[in-house]
Short mmCIF file of C-alpha atoms in Angstrom, two decimals:
data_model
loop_
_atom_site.label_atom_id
_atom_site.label_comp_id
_atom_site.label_asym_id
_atom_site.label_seq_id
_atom_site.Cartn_x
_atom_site.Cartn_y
_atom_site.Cartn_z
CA UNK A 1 -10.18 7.80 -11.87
CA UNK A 2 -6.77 9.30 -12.78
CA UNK A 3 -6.06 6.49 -14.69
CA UNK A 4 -9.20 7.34 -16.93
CA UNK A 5 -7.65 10.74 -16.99
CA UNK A 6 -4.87 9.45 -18.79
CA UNK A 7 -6.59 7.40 -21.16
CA UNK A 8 -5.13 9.31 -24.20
CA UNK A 9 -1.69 8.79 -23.54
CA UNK A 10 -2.29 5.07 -22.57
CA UNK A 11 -1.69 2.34 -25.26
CA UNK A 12 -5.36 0.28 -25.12
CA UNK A 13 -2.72 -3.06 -25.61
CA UNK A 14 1.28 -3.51 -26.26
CA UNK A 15 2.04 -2.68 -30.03
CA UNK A 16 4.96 -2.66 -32.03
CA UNK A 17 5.27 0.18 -33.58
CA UNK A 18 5.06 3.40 -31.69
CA UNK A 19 2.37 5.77 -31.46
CA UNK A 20 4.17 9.04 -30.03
CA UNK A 21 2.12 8.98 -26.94
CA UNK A 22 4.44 10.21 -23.69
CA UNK A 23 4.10 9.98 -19.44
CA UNK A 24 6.06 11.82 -17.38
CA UNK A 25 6.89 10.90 -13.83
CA UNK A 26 8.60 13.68 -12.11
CA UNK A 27 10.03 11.79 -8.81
CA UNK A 28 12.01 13.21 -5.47
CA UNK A 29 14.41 10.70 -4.44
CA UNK A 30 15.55 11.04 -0.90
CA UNK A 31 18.63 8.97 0.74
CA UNK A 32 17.47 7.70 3.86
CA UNK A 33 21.36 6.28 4.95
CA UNK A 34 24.84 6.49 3.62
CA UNK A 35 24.65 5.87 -0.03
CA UNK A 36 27.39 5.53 -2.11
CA UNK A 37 27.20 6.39 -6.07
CA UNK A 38 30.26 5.41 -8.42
CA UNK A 39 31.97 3.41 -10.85
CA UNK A 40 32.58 -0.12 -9.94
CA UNK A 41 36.08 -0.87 -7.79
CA UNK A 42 37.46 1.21 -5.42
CA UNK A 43 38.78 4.52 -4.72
CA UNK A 44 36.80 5.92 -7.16
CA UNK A 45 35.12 9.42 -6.17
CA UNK A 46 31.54 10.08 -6.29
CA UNK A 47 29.50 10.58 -9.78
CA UNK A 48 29.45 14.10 -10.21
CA UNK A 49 29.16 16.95 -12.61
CA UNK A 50 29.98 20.67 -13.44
CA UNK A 51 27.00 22.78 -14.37
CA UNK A 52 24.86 26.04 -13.77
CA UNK A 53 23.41 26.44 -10.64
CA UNK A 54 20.61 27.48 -11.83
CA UNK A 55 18.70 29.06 -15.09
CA UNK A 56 18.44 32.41 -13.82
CA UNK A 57 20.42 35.40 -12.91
CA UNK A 58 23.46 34.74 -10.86
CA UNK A 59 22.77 31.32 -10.12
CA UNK A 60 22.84 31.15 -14.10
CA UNK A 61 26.62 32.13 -14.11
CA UNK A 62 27.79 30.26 -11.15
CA UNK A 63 29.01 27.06 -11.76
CA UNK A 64 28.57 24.20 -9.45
CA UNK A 65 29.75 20.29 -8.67
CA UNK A 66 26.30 18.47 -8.27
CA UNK A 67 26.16 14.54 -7.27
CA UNK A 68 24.88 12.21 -10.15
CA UNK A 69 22.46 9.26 -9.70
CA UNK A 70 23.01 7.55 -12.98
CA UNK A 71 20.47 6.36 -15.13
CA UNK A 72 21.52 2.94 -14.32
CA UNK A 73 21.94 3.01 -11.03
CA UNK A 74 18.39 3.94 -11.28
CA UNK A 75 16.85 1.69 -13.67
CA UNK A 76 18.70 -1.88 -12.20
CA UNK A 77 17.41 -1.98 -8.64
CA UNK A 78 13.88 -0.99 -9.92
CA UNK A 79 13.94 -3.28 -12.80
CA UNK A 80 15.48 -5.92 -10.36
CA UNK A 81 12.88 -5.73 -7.59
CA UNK A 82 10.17 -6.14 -10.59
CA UNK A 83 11.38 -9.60 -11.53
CA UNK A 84 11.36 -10.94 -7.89
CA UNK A 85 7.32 -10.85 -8.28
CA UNK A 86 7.18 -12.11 -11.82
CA UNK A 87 9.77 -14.80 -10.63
CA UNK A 88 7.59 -15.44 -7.48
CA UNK A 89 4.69 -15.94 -9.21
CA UNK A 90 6.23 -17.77 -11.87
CA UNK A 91 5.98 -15.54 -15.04
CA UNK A 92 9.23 -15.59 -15.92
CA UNK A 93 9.92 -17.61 -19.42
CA UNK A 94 13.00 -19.84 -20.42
CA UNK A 95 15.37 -18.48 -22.86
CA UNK A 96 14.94 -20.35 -26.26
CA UNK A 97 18.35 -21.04 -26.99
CA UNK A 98 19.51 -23.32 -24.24
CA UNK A 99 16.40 -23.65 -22.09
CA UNK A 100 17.64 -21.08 -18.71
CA UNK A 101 15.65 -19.50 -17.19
CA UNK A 102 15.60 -15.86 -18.12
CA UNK A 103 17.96 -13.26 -16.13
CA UNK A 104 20.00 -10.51 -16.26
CA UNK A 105 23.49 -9.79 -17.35
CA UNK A 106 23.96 -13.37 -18.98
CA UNK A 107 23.02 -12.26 -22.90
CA UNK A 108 20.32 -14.90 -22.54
CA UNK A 109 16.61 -12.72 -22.05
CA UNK A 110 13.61 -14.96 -22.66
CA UNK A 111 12.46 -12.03 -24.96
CA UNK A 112 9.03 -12.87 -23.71
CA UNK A 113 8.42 -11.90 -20.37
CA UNK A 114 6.39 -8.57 -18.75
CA UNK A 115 10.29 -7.08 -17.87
CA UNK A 116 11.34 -7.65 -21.57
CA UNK A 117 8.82 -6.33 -23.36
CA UNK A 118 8.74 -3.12 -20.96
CA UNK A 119 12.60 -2.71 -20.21
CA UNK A 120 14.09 -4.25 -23.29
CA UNK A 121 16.67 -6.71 -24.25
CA UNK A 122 19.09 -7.36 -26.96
CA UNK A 123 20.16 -11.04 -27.19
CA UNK A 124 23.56 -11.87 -28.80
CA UNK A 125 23.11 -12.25 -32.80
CA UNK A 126 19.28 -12.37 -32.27
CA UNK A 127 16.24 -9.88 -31.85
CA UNK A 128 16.05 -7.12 -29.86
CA UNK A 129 13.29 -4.54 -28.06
CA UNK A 130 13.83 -1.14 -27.04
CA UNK A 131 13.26 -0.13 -23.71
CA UNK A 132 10.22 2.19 -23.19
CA UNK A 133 11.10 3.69 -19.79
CA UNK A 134 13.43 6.68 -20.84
CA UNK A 135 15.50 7.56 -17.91
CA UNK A 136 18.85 9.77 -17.78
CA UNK A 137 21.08 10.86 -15.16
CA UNK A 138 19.29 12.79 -11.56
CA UNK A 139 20.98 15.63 -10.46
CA UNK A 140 21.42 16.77 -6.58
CA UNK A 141 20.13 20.10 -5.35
CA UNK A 142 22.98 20.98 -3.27
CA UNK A 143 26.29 20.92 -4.28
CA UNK A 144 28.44 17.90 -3.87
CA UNK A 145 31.24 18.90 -0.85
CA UNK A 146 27.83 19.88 0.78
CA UNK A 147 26.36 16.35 0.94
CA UNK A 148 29.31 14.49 0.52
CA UNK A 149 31.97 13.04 3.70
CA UNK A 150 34.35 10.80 4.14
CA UNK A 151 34.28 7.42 6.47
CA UNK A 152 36.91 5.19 7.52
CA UNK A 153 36.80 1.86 7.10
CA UNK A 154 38.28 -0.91 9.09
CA UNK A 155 38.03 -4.68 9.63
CA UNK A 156 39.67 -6.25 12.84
CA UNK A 157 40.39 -9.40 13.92
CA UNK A 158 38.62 -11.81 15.73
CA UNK A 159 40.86 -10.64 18.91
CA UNK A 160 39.49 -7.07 18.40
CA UNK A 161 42.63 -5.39 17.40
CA UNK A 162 44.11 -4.74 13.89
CA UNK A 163 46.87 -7.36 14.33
CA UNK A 164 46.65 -11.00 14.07
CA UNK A 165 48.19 -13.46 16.11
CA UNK A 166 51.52 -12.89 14.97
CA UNK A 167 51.34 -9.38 15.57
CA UNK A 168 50.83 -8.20 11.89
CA UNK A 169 48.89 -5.46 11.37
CA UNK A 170 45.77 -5.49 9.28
CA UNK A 171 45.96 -3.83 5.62
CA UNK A 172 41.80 -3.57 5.53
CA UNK A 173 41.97 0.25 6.13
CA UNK A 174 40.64 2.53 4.14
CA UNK A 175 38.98 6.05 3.41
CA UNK A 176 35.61 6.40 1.17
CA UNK A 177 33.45 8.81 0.41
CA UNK A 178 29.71 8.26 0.58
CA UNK A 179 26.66 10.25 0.25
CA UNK A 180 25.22 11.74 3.28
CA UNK A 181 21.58 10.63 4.77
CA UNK A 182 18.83 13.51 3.91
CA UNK A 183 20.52 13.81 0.63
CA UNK A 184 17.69 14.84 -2.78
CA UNK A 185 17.78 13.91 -5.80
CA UNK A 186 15.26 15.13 -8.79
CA UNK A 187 14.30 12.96 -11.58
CA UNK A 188 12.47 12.82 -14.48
CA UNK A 189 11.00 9.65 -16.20
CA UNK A 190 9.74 8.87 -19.59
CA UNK A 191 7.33 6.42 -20.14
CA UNK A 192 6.36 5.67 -24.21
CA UNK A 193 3.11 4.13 -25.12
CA UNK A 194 2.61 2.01 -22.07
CA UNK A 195 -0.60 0.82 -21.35
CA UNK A 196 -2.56 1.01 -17.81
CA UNK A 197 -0.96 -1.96 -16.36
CA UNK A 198 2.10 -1.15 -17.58
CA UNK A 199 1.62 1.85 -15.67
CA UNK A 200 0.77 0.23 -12.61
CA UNK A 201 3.92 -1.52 -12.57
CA UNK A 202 6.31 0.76 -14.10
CA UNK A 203 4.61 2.99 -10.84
CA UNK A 204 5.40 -0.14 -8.68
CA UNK A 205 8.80 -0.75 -9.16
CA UNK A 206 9.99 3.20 -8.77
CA UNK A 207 7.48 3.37 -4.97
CA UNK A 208 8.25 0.08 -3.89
CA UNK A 209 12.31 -0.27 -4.60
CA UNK A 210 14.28 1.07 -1.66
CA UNK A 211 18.04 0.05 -1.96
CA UNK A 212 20.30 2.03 -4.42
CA UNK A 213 24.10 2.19 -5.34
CA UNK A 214 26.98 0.07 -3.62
CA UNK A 215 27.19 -1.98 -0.92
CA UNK A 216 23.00 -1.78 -0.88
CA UNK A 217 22.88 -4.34 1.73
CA UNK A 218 24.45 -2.19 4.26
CA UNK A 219 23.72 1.01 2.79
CA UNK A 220 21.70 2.85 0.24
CA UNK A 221 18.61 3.23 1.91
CA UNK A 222 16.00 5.74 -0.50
CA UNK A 223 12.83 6.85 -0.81
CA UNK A 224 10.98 7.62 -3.58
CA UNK A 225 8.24 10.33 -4.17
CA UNK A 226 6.20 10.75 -7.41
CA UNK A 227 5.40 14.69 -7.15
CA UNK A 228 3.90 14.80 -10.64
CA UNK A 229 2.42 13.47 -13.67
CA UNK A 230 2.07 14.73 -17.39
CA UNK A 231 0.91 13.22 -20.33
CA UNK A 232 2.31 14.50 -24.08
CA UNK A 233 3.42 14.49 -27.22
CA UNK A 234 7.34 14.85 -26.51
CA UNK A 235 9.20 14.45 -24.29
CA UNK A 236 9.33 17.10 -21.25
CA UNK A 237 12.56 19.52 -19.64
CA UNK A 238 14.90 17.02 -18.50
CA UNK A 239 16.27 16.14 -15.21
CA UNK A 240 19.16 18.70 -15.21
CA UNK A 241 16.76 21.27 -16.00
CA UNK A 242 14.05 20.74 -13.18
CA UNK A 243 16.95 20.81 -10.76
CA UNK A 244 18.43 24.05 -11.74
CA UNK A 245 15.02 25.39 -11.73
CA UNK A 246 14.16 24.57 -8.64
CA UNK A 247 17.28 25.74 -7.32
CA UNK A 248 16.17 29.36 -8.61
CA UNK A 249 13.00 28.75 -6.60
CA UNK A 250 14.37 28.31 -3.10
CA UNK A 251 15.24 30.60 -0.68
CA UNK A 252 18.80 31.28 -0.27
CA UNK A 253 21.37 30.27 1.43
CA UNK A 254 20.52 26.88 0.77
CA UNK A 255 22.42 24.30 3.52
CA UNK A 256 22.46 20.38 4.30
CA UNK A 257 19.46 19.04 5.37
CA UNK A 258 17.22 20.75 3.10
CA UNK A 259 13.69 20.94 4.75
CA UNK A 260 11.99 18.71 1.92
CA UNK A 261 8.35 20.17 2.35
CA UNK A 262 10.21 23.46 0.88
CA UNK A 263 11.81 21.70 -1.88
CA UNK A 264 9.05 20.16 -2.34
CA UNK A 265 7.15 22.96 -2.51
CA UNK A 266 9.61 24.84 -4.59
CA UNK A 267 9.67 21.56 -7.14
CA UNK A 268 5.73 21.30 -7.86
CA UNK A 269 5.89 25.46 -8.61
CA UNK A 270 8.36 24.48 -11.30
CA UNK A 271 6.47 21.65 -13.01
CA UNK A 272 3.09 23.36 -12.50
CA UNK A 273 4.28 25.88 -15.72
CA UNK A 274 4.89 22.65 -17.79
CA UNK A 275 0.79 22.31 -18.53
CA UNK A 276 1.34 24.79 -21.42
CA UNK A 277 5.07 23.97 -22.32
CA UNK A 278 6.05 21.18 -25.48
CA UNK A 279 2.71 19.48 -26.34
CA UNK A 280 1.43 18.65 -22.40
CA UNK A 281 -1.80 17.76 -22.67
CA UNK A 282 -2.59 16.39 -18.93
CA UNK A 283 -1.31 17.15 -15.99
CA UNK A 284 -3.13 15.02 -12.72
CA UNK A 285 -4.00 17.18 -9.61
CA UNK A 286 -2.70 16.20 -6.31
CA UNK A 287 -6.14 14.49 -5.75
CA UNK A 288 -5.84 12.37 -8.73
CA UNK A 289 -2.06 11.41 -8.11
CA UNK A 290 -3.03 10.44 -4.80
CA UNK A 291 -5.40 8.30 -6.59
CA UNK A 292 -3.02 6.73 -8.66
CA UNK A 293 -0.60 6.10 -6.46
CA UNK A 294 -3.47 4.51 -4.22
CA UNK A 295 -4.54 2.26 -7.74
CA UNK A 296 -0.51 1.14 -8.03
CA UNK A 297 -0.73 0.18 -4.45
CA UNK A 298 -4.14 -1.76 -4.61
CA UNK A 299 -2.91 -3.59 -7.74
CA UNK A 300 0.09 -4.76 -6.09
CA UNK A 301 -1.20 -5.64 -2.47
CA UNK A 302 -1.12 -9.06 -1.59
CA UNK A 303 -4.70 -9.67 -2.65
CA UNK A 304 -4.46 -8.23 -6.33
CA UNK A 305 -0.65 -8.96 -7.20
CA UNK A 306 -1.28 -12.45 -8.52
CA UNK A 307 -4.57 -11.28 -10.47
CA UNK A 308 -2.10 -7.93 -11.95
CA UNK A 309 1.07 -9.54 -13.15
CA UNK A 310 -0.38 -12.19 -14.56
CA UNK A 311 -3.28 -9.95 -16.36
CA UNK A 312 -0.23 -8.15 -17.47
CA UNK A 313 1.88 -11.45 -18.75
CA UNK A 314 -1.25 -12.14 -21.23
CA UNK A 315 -1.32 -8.79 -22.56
CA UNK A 316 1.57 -9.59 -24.76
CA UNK A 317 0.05 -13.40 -25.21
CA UNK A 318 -0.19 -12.52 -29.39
CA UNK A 319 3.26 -11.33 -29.61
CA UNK A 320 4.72 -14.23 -27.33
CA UNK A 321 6.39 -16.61 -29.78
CA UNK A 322 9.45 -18.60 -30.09
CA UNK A 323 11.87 -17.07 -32.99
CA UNK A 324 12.71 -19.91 -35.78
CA UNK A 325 15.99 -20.43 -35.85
CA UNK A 326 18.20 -18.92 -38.61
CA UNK A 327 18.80 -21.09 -41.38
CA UNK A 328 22.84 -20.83 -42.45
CA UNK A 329 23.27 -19.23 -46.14
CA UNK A 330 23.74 -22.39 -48.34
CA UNK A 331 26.01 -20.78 -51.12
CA UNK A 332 29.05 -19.15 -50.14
CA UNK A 333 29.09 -15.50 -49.75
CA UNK A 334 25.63 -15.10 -49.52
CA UNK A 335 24.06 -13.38 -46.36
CA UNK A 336 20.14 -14.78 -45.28
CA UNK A 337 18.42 -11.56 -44.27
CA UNK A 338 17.06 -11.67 -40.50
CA UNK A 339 14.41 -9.58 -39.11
CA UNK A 340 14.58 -7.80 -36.34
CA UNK A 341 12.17 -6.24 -34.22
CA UNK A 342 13.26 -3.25 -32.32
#
């Protein structure tokens, strides 16, 4: 099995301290339907940046404006569509301090749960744990005015016109820009001592989560591919520099749609000169991916789920406990040291 495969970058249980063990997941993400990727409010214009084409020759020296998929606009959906199951199947905890249950955003993790210990938390003047999925910013293949247009927007009244009944007209008209359908993005992500099942739903979360960006329940429509997977000492190139790579790699002139059997073609040629690059020390064939991605997909079918997360919730059963609660210094100007674990 390719999990087997993996075995000696795989934590045999969750630890605290790490080990220096590494996964790489290099992933194709594909918009399926306008998406749009910003800042939050309006007017804003796409993320984008400024950067070499490519690593190589020309394309070295020519600068482009590539689209950005920020790491968080990455991370939150996935992490998001994870706790629906644990929530489902109850394996969510309640925050210590005032008893809610545990959720995002509101400074109040449980600090106990399969999403804290894998994606981190920092509560408020108590402990914290890092995140071990590494992710950082996924850079488009074409340039941005290639993949970018503009729509206008408009909301009418009920009468079907843009004035009311007093003959006002409507102010709801605007001009955004969104990201075009057939749009890819590369990515690279970092997994650090994670153990099988960790894995599995690490795996889960990036396969199964298919709304990104604003406005996700009308747009933002994705699809992920995992095109490779390394296991190593380090970490691997980074996002930016698969891209431009790749970018050398295809044929040129390169126009809106790319065909993505090419690119994809183009992208496994890149990563396939990693095996000897920055401490690699396995690399899974296309017959063992497939047989990971088939494992993921077993362990989270509607049969297994239940079994998997909740295997998964009692892997950290030893490290589950409630943190005592501070005692206040008694004399004045003295400080009572607190632990931490990060």
């Amino acid at each position: 099995m390719s999990i087997s495969k993996l075995s000696s970058v795989l934590a045999t249980s969750y630890e605290n301290f790490p080990k220096g063990r590494f996964i790489t997941l290099v992933v194709l993400r594909t918009t399926h339907s306008e998406t749009i990727f910003r800042t939050e409010g309006s007017g804003e214009p796409m993320c984008s940046e400024f950067v070499q084409a490519g690593l190589e020759g020309e394309n070295q020296k020519t600068i482009i404006q590539r689209l950005v998929m920020t790491k968080r606009k990455q991370v939150a959906p996935e992490r998001r569509y994870g706790r629906e199951h644990l929530r489902a199947h109850e394996l969510l905890y309640t925050n210590p301090k005032d008893g809610s249950l545990c959720s995002l955003n509101t400074n109040a993790p449980c600090e106990m749960c399969v999403d804290c210990f894998l994606y981190g938390f920092a509560a408020g003047g108590g402990g914290a744990q890092k995140s071990r999925i590494w992710t950082e910013d996924a850079f488009s293949i074409l340039p941005a005015s290639d993949v970018v247009g503009d729509r206008t927007i408009n909301a009418i009244y009920e009468t079907g016109t843009m004035r009311d009944e007093k003959g006002n007209p409507s102010t709801a008209l605007n001009t955004s820009e969104y990201i075009k359908p057939g749009v890819h993005f590369l990515d690279v992500v970092t997994l650090k001592d994670v153990t099988a099942d960790e894995l599995r739903y690490i795996i889960g979360n990036i396969l199964f989560t298919s709304r990104y960006g604003a406005v996700s329940s009308r747009v933002g429509r994705m699809e992920n591919e995992i095109l490779g997977v390394f296991g190593s000492i380090t970490e691997l190139p980074s996002s930016l520099e698969l891209v431009q790579a790749t970018y050398d790699v295809l044929g040129k002139p390169l126009e809106h749609p790319l065909n993505i059997n090419q690119l994809i073609t183009a992208s496994k040629q890149v990563i396939a000169n990693w095996k000897n690059k920055r401490g690699v020390s396995v690399q899974l064939s296309e017959e063992e991916l497939a047989s990971l991605v088939t494992d993921v997909e077993t362990n989270w079918s509607e049969a297994e789920r239940d079994n998997f997360l909740k295997r998964l919730t009692q892997s950290y059963e030893s490290f589950r406990q409630v943190a005592p609660e501070k005692k206040k210094a008694k004399a004045k100007g003295k400080n009572t040291p607190v632990e931490v674990e990060i």
